[in-house]
Tab-separated table of C-alpha atoms in Angstrom:
chain	number	residue	atom	x	y	z
A	1	UNK	CA	0.000	0.000	0.000
A	2	UNK	CA	1.495	3.321	-1.038
A	3	UNK	CA	2.125	6.042	1.473
A	4	UNK	CA	-0.186	9.015	1.190
A	5	UNK	CA	-0.215	12.654	2.091
A	6	UNK	CA	-3.611	13.678	3.459
A	7	UNK	CA	-5.138	17.110	3.742
A	8	UNK	CA	-8.613	18.594	4.059
A	9	UNK	CA	-10.158	21.997	3.953
A	10	UNK	CA	-13.557	23.591	3.497
A	11	UNK	CA	-14.263	26.054	0.710
A	12	UNK	CA	-17.157	27.780	2.367
A	13	UNK	CA	-14.596	30.558	2.915
A	14	UNK	CA	-11.433	31.101	0.925
A	15	UNK	CA	-9.357	33.529	-1.151
A	16	UNK	CA	-12.316	35.620	-2.332
A	17	UNK	CA	-14.463	35.381	0.768
A	18	UNK	CA	-14.496	39.132	1.245
A	19	UNK	CA	-16.195	39.445	-2.134
A	20	UNK	CA	-19.038	37.117	-1.161
A	21	UNK	CA	-20.429	39.702	1.232
A	22	UNK	CA	-21.166	43.282	0.293
A	23	UNK	CA	-18.134	45.333	1.256
A	24	UNK	CA	-19.582	48.547	2.629
A	25	UNK	CA	-17.689	51.785	2.932
A	26	UNK	CA	-15.534	52.613	5.924
A	27	UNK	CA	-18.234	54.318	7.967
A	28	UNK	CA	-20.380	51.188	7.737
A	29	UNK	CA	-17.500	48.841	8.394
A	30	UNK	CA	-16.989	50.449	11.788
A	31	UNK	CA	-20.688	50.307	12.762
A	32	UNK	CA	-23.499	47.761	12.716
A	33	UNK	CA	-25.256	49.177	9.662
A	34	UNK	CA	-24.631	49.588	5.956
A	35	UNK	CA	-23.700	53.044	4.758
A	36	UNK	CA	-23.322	55.046	1.584
A	37	UNK	CA	-19.887	55.737	0.173
A	38	UNK	CA	-18.759	59.339	0.471
A	39	UNK	CA	-16.584	59.064	-2.647
A	40	UNK	CA	-15.037	56.638	-5.111
A	41	UNK	CA	-11.808	56.721	-3.110
A	42	UNK	CA	-13.800	55.796	-0.010
A	43	UNK	CA	-15.247	52.743	-1.757
A	44	UNK	CA	-11.906	51.572	-3.152
A	45	UNK	CA	-10.026	52.073	0.112
A	46	UNK	CA	-12.745	50.179	1.984
A	47	UNK	CA	-12.408	47.243	-0.400
A	48	UNK	CA	-8.667	47.147	0.173
A	49	UNK	CA	-9.042	47.566	3.932
A	50	UNK	CA	-11.448	44.668	4.240
A	51	UNK	CA	-9.090	42.388	2.359
A	52	UNK	CA	-6.162	43.552	4.488
A	53	UNK	CA	-8.058	42.913	7.717
A	54	UNK	CA	-8.968	39.408	6.648
A	55	UNK	CA	-5.505	38.584	5.344
A	56	UNK	CA	-3.911	39.527	8.676
A	57	UNK	CA	-6.472	37.670	10.794
A	58	UNK	CA	-5.101	35.000	13.141
A	59	UNK	CA	-7.363	32.011	13.723
A	60	UNK	CA	-7.594	30.709	17.315
A	61	UNK	CA	-7.853	27.200	15.819
A	62	UNK	CA	-4.202	26.260	15.278
A	63	UNK	CA	-3.656	29.434	13.231
A	64	UNK	CA	-5.245	27.661	10.259
A	65	UNK	CA	-6.526	30.757	8.439
A	66	UNK	CA	-4.277	31.489	5.446
A	67	UNK	CA	-4.936	34.399	3.080
A	68	UNK	CA	-1.567	35.697	1.950
A	69	UNK	CA	-2.613	37.781	-1.056
A	70	UNK	CA	-5.068	37.961	-3.947
A	71	UNK	CA	-2.889	35.294	-5.553
A	72	UNK	CA	-0.506	32.958	-3.764
A	73	UNK	CA	0.804	29.409	-3.935
A	74	UNK	CA	0.448	27.182	-0.872
A	75	UNK	CA	2.710	24.138	-1.123
A	76	UNK	CA	2.543	20.826	0.739
A	77	UNK	CA	5.300	18.203	0.557
A	78	UNK	CA	5.884	14.812	2.166
A	79	UNK	CA	9.564	13.893	2.045
A	80	UNK	CA	9.018	10.231	2.891
A	81	UNK	CA	6.683	9.544	-0.031
A	82	UNK	CA	8.000	12.192	-2.403
A	83	UNK	CA	4.463	13.518	-2.921
A	84	UNK	CA	4.052	17.272	-3.283
A	85	UNK	CA	1.063	19.522	-3.931
A	86	UNK	CA	0.963	23.097	-5.184
A	87	UNK	CA	-2.311	24.865	-4.388
A	88	UNK	CA	-2.769	27.952	-6.560
A	89	UNK	CA	-5.108	30.340	-4.758
A	90	UNK	CA	-6.696	32.756	-7.210
A	91	UNK	CA	-8.872	35.847	-6.973
A	92	UNK	CA	-11.944	35.232	-9.134
A	93	UNK	CA	-13.874	38.269	-7.951
A	94	UNK	CA	-14.663	39.371	-11.504
A	95	UNK	CA	-17.117	36.455	-11.823
A	96	UNK	CA	-20.347	37.318	-13.610
A	97	UNK	CA	-22.621	35.547	-11.117
A	98	UNK	CA	-22.680	37.210	-7.665
A	99	UNK	CA	-19.199	38.629	-8.235
A	100	UNK	CA	-18.010	42.216	-8.506
A	101	UNK	CA	-21.363	43.506	-9.757
A	102	UNK	CA	-23.093	42.850	-6.442
A	103	UNK	CA	-20.252	44.264	-4.399
A	104	UNK	CA	-19.682	47.377	-6.486
A	105	UNK	CA	-23.324	48.505	-6.426
A	106	UNK	CA	-23.162	48.671	-2.605
A	107	UNK	CA	-26.937	48.277	-2.760
A	108	UNK	CA	-27.600	47.708	0.937
A	109	UNK	CA	-26.063	51.081	1.652
A	110	UNK	CA	-28.387	52.847	-0.779
A	111	UNK	CA	-31.622	50.841	-0.816
A	112	UNK	CA	-32.924	52.100	2.505
A	113	UNK	CA	-35.667	49.836	3.835
A	114	UNK	CA	-36.317	48.248	0.436
A	115	UNK	CA	-33.669	45.507	0.358
A	116	UNK	CA	-35.692	43.558	-2.207
A	117	UNK	CA	-34.484	45.830	-4.986
A	118	UNK	CA	-30.923	44.568	-4.367
A	119	UNK	CA	-31.831	41.240	-5.975
A	120	UNK	CA	-31.880	42.893	-9.400
A	121	UNK	CA	-29.845	46.069	-9.163
A	122	UNK	CA	-27.715	47.389	-12.023
A	123	UNK	CA	-25.357	50.198	-12.941
A	124	UNK	CA	-27.135	53.548	-13.055
A	125	UNK	CA	-29.873	52.574	-10.595
A	126	UNK	CA	-30.351	54.800	-7.572
A	127	UNK	CA	-29.606	51.772	-5.377
A	128	UNK	CA	-26.312	51.172	-7.219
A	129	UNK	CA	-23.743	53.651	-5.910
A	130	UNK	CA	-26.552	56.211	-5.765
A	131	UNK	CA	-26.593	56.234	-9.555
A	132	UNK	CA	-22.894	57.204	-9.763
A	133	UNK	CA	-21.720	55.274	-12.836
A	134	UNK	CA	-18.095	56.351	-12.494
A	135	UNK	CA	-17.885	55.057	-8.912
A	136	UNK	CA	-19.314	51.729	-10.030
A	137	UNK	CA	-16.984	51.518	-13.045
A	138	UNK	CA	-13.858	52.178	-11.003
A	139	UNK	CA	-14.874	49.538	-8.472
A	140	UNK	CA	-15.442	47.008	-11.262
A	141	UNK	CA	-12.064	47.927	-12.749
A	142	UNK	CA	-10.381	47.154	-9.415
A	143	UNK	CA	-11.910	43.681	-9.278
A	144	UNK	CA	-10.950	43.059	-12.894
A	145	UNK	CA	-7.375	44.134	-12.160
A	146	UNK	CA	-7.128	41.733	-9.216
A	147	UNK	CA	-8.457	38.823	-11.274
A	148	UNK	CA	-6.338	39.688	-14.312
A	149	UNK	CA	-3.270	39.679	-12.087
A	150	UNK	CA	-4.298	36.301	-10.645
A	151	UNK	CA	-4.613	34.873	-14.145
A	152	UNK	CA	-1.218	36.262	-15.105
A	153	UNK	CA	0.486	34.877	-11.997
A	154	UNK	CA	-1.361	31.572	-12.284
A	155	UNK	CA	-0.085	31.031	-15.808
A	156	UNK	CA	3.514	31.775	-14.805
A	157	UNK	CA	3.453	29.708	-11.613
A	158	UNK	CA	1.839	26.660	-13.201
A	159	UNK	CA	4.575	26.634	-15.827
A	160	UNK	CA	7.248	26.637	-13.120
A	161	UNK	CA	5.583	24.081	-10.832
A	162	UNK	CA	7.240	20.688	-10.405
A	163	UNK	CA	4.710	19.437	-7.837
A	164	UNK	CA	3.189	15.975	-8.121
A	165	UNK	CA	-0.256	17.557	-7.997
A	166	UNK	CA	-1.459	20.958	-9.153
A	167	UNK	CA	-4.676	22.228	-7.560
A	168	UNK	CA	-6.452	25.546	-8.120
A	169	UNK	CA	-8.444	26.966	-5.194
A	170	UNK	CA	-10.985	29.630	-6.115
A	171	UNK	CA	-14.089	31.169	-4.629
A	172	UNK	CA	-15.958	30.868	-7.934
A	173	UNK	CA	-16.293	28.177	-10.602
A	174	UNK	CA	-14.687	29.141	-13.929
A	175	UNK	CA	-17.829	28.116	-15.833
A	176	UNK	CA	-20.812	27.946	-13.454
A	177	UNK	CA	-20.203	31.492	-12.180
A	178	UNK	CA	-18.717	33.053	-15.334
A	179	UNK	CA	-20.183	33.941	-18.707
A	180	UNK	CA	-18.540	32.252	-21.680
A	181	UNK	CA	-15.917	34.949	-22.263
A	182	UNK	CA	-14.755	34.794	-18.644
A	183	UNK	CA	-14.758	31.004	-18.701
A	184	UNK	CA	-12.527	31.055	-21.766
A	185	UNK	CA	-9.946	33.202	-19.969
A	186	UNK	CA	-9.510	30.572	-17.244
A	187	UNK	CA	-9.731	27.582	-19.590
A	188	UNK	CA	-7.104	29.017	-21.932
A	189	UNK	CA	-4.685	29.261	-19.005
A	190	UNK	CA	-5.179	25.786	-17.532
A	191	UNK	CA	-5.516	23.850	-20.792
A	192	UNK	CA	-2.587	21.481	-21.270
A	193	UNK	CA	-0.721	22.653	-18.160
A	194	UNK	CA	-1.076	19.561	-15.990
A	195	UNK	CA	-3.547	21.118	-13.547
A	196	UNK	CA	-5.399	18.199	-11.999
A	197	UNK	CA	-8.146	19.758	-9.922
A	198	UNK	CA	-10.105	23.006	-9.590
A	199	UNK	CA	-11.796	23.530	-6.209
A	200	UNK	CA	-14.350	26.254	-5.572
A	201	UNK	CA	-17.094	27.253	-3.197
A	202	UNK	CA	-19.581	30.148	-3.392
A	203	UNK	CA	-22.570	27.949	-4.277
A	204	UNK	CA	-23.528	26.159	-1.066
A	205	UNK	CA	-23.600	22.775	-2.739
A	206	UNK	CA	-21.384	19.809	-3.592
A	207	UNK	CA	-20.597	18.220	-6.950
A	208	UNK	CA	-17.830	16.668	-9.043
A	209	UNK	CA	-17.392	17.467	-12.747
A	210	UNK	CA	-14.730	16.506	-15.268
A	211	UNK	CA	-13.357	17.922	-18.522
A	212	UNK	CA	-11.734	15.369	-20.837
A	213	UNK	CA	-10.493	18.085	-23.210
A	214	UNK	CA	-8.788	20.013	-20.400
A	215	UNK	CA	-7.826	16.962	-18.334
A	216	UNK	CA	-9.110	18.708	-15.193
A	217	UNK	CA	-11.554	17.659	-12.460
A	218	UNK	CA	-13.806	20.382	-10.999
A	219	UNK	CA	-15.326	20.258	-7.506
A	220	UNK	CA	-18.051	22.437	-6.003
A	221	UNK	CA	-17.353	22.327	-2.245
A	222	UNK	CA	-19.478	24.974	-0.587
A	223	UNK	CA	-21.942	23.182	1.726
A	224	UNK	CA	-19.673	23.116	4.759
A	225	UNK	CA	-22.345	24.418	7.117
A	226	UNK	CA	-23.183	27.556	9.039
A	227	UNK	CA	-25.427	28.945	6.300
A	228	UNK	CA	-28.075	27.648	3.921
A	229	UNK	CA	-27.507	24.505	1.881
A	230	UNK	CA	-28.654	24.525	-1.733
A	231	UNK	CA	-28.468	22.701	-5.034
A	232	UNK	CA	-24.986	22.416	-6.498
A	233	UNK	CA	-23.948	24.472	-9.511
A	234	UNK	CA	-25.104	23.205	-12.877
A	235	UNK	CA	-23.265	23.219	-16.199
A	236	UNK	CA	-24.200	26.153	-18.483
A	237	UNK	CA	-25.030	25.388	-22.111
A	238	UNK	CA	-21.840	27.039	-23.377
A	239	UNK	CA	-19.725	24.786	-21.116
A	240	UNK	CA	-21.330	21.457	-22.001
A	241	UNK	CA	-18.860	20.785	-24.818
A	242	UNK	CA	-16.086	20.853	-22.194
A	243	UNK	CA	-17.663	19.619	-18.953
A	244	UNK	CA	-19.561	16.521	-17.822
A	245	UNK	CA	-20.983	15.801	-14.392
A	246	UNK	CA	-19.687	12.733	-12.542
A	247	UNK	CA	-21.563	13.153	-9.250
A	248	UNK	CA	-23.818	15.604	-7.414
A	249	UNK	CA	-25.197	15.579	-3.870
A	250	UNK	CA	-28.913	15.749	-3.086
A	251	UNK	CA	-28.870	19.307	-1.758
A	252	UNK	CA	-30.403	18.387	1.597
A	253	UNK	CA	-27.326	18.147	3.824
A	254	UNK	CA	-24.067	19.738	4.916
A	255	UNK	CA	-20.767	18.128	3.996
A	256	UNK	CA	-17.272	18.601	2.620
A	257	UNK	CA	-14.677	16.996	0.365
A	258	UNK	CA	-11.332	15.582	1.467
A	259	UNK	CA	-8.283	14.727	-0.607
A	260	UNK	CA	-5.708	12.004	-0.027
A	261	UNK	CA	-2.675	12.096	-2.305
A	262	UNK	CA	-0.226	9.483	-3.573
A	263	UNK	CA	2.133	9.695	-6.545
A	264	UNK	CA	-0.445	8.112	-8.850
A	265	UNK	CA	-3.861	9.109	-7.502
A	266	UNK	CA	-5.810	11.753	-5.654
A	267	UNK	CA	-8.504	10.087	-3.580
A	268	UNK	CA	-11.420	12.519	-3.612
A	269	UNK	CA	-14.161	11.865	-1.036
A	270	UNK	CA	-17.359	13.627	0.009
A	271	UNK	CA	-18.260	13.298	3.701
A	272	UNK	CA	-21.508	14.123	5.471
A	273	UNK	CA	-23.481	13.055	8.538
A	274	UNK	CA	-24.853	9.525	8.778
A	275	UNK	CA	-28.399	8.526	9.773
A	276	UNK	CA	-27.527	8.296	13.476
A	277	UNK	CA	-27.710	12.071	13.870
A	278	UNK	CA	-30.850	13.643	15.324
A	279	UNK	CA	-31.057	17.434	15.130
A	280	UNK	CA	-32.728	19.770	17.607
A	281	UNK	CA	-32.877	23.522	18.117
A	282	UNK	CA	-29.961	23.455	20.550
A	283	UNK	CA	-26.687	21.619	20.150
A	284	UNK	CA	-27.034	20.107	23.625
A	285	UNK	CA	-30.281	18.460	22.519
A	286	UNK	CA	-28.775	17.131	19.293
A	287	UNK	CA	-27.788	13.477	19.059
A	288	UNK	CA	-24.331	13.228	17.520
A	289	UNK	CA	-23.810	10.400	15.050
A	290	UNK	CA	-21.032	9.439	12.700
A	291	UNK	CA	-19.701	10.222	9.226
A	292	UNK	CA	-21.102	8.915	5.948
A	293	UNK	CA	-18.980	9.050	2.792
A	294	UNK	CA	-21.238	9.264	-0.255
A	295	UNK	CA	-18.759	9.831	-3.068
A	296	UNK	CA	-15.270	8.428	-3.591
A	297	UNK	CA	-13.234	8.912	-6.748
A	298	UNK	CA	-9.681	8.178	-7.837
A	299	UNK	CA	-8.315	11.148	-9.799
A	300	UNK	CA	-5.324	9.912	-11.841
A	301	UNK	CA	-2.130	11.881	-12.250
A	302	UNK	CA	-2.278	11.695	-16.056
A	303	UNK	CA	-5.367	13.906	-16.297
A	304	UNK	CA	-7.804	11.195	-17.358
A	305	UNK	CA	-11.263	10.605	-15.888
A	306	UNK	CA	-10.344	8.054	-13.236
A	307	UNK	CA	-12.793	5.751	-11.500
A	308	UNK	CA	-14.948	5.236	-8.440
A	309	UNK	CA	-13.321	3.878	-5.299
A	310	UNK	CA	-14.271	2.423	-1.946
A	311	UNK	CA	-14.703	5.097	0.696
A	312	UNK	CA	-12.583	5.387	3.816
A	313	UNK	CA	-12.828	7.551	6.901
């Protein structure tokens, strides 16, 4: 039996977590309520401040929070087995679905008591930067610059990577959360580079897709708990020539993926609660059960589809 290197993490929060919540201007960030932006500079500095505050945060749980920059490589190596993993953390905040558009409108600071209008707000609306198109445009340009830089650094770092496994960690899916033009930007970078796996969150669901033409597996891993659970991301029409679904969860539970690495395979597993759990309003009244593993897949190092495997704890 080959020796493995094992690691796990949840993608409910990651590199672009600060973009998943509306980033209100400084006055609001220091109070309990959303506020309007006094100027474009105020909005841009507040975006940068929120990222800085999160990147310098120290977790009380073994200091496990890592957010070095908008792009960074986190490397894992096991000398005994010779297995190494490069995790390329990218800023995908320019995503078309729930990305920069929602953040840059700052709708909750302008909508007053009518939050419902924030579900369909757009540039030029009174609830979008107070109708200030230039403020909105400069905010969008900042997100685009961060993502463009991530794509540039990703391309260079993948080319220089000698790791056994190459994994991309993103807040958004390159196809489920992007329009076709944005998808193409990411696909053009990773095509033929030996990237094995793309991990993302944002959607609070779990699935496993594969692209034979790219040789890359894609995992939606966003139902880690603490917020609503929902159906996993689907495959848009324009992506169906590239992507096929291998597995999807039922949308009625919390769970997470784990990875176990050897030189030849990544063992990809989805874990959730078993039927021995009984939930109540308080944790003290909840009956704690065990772990059920509902999906297990061997991802091969050569970029092919792989096969199902027997689950393990």
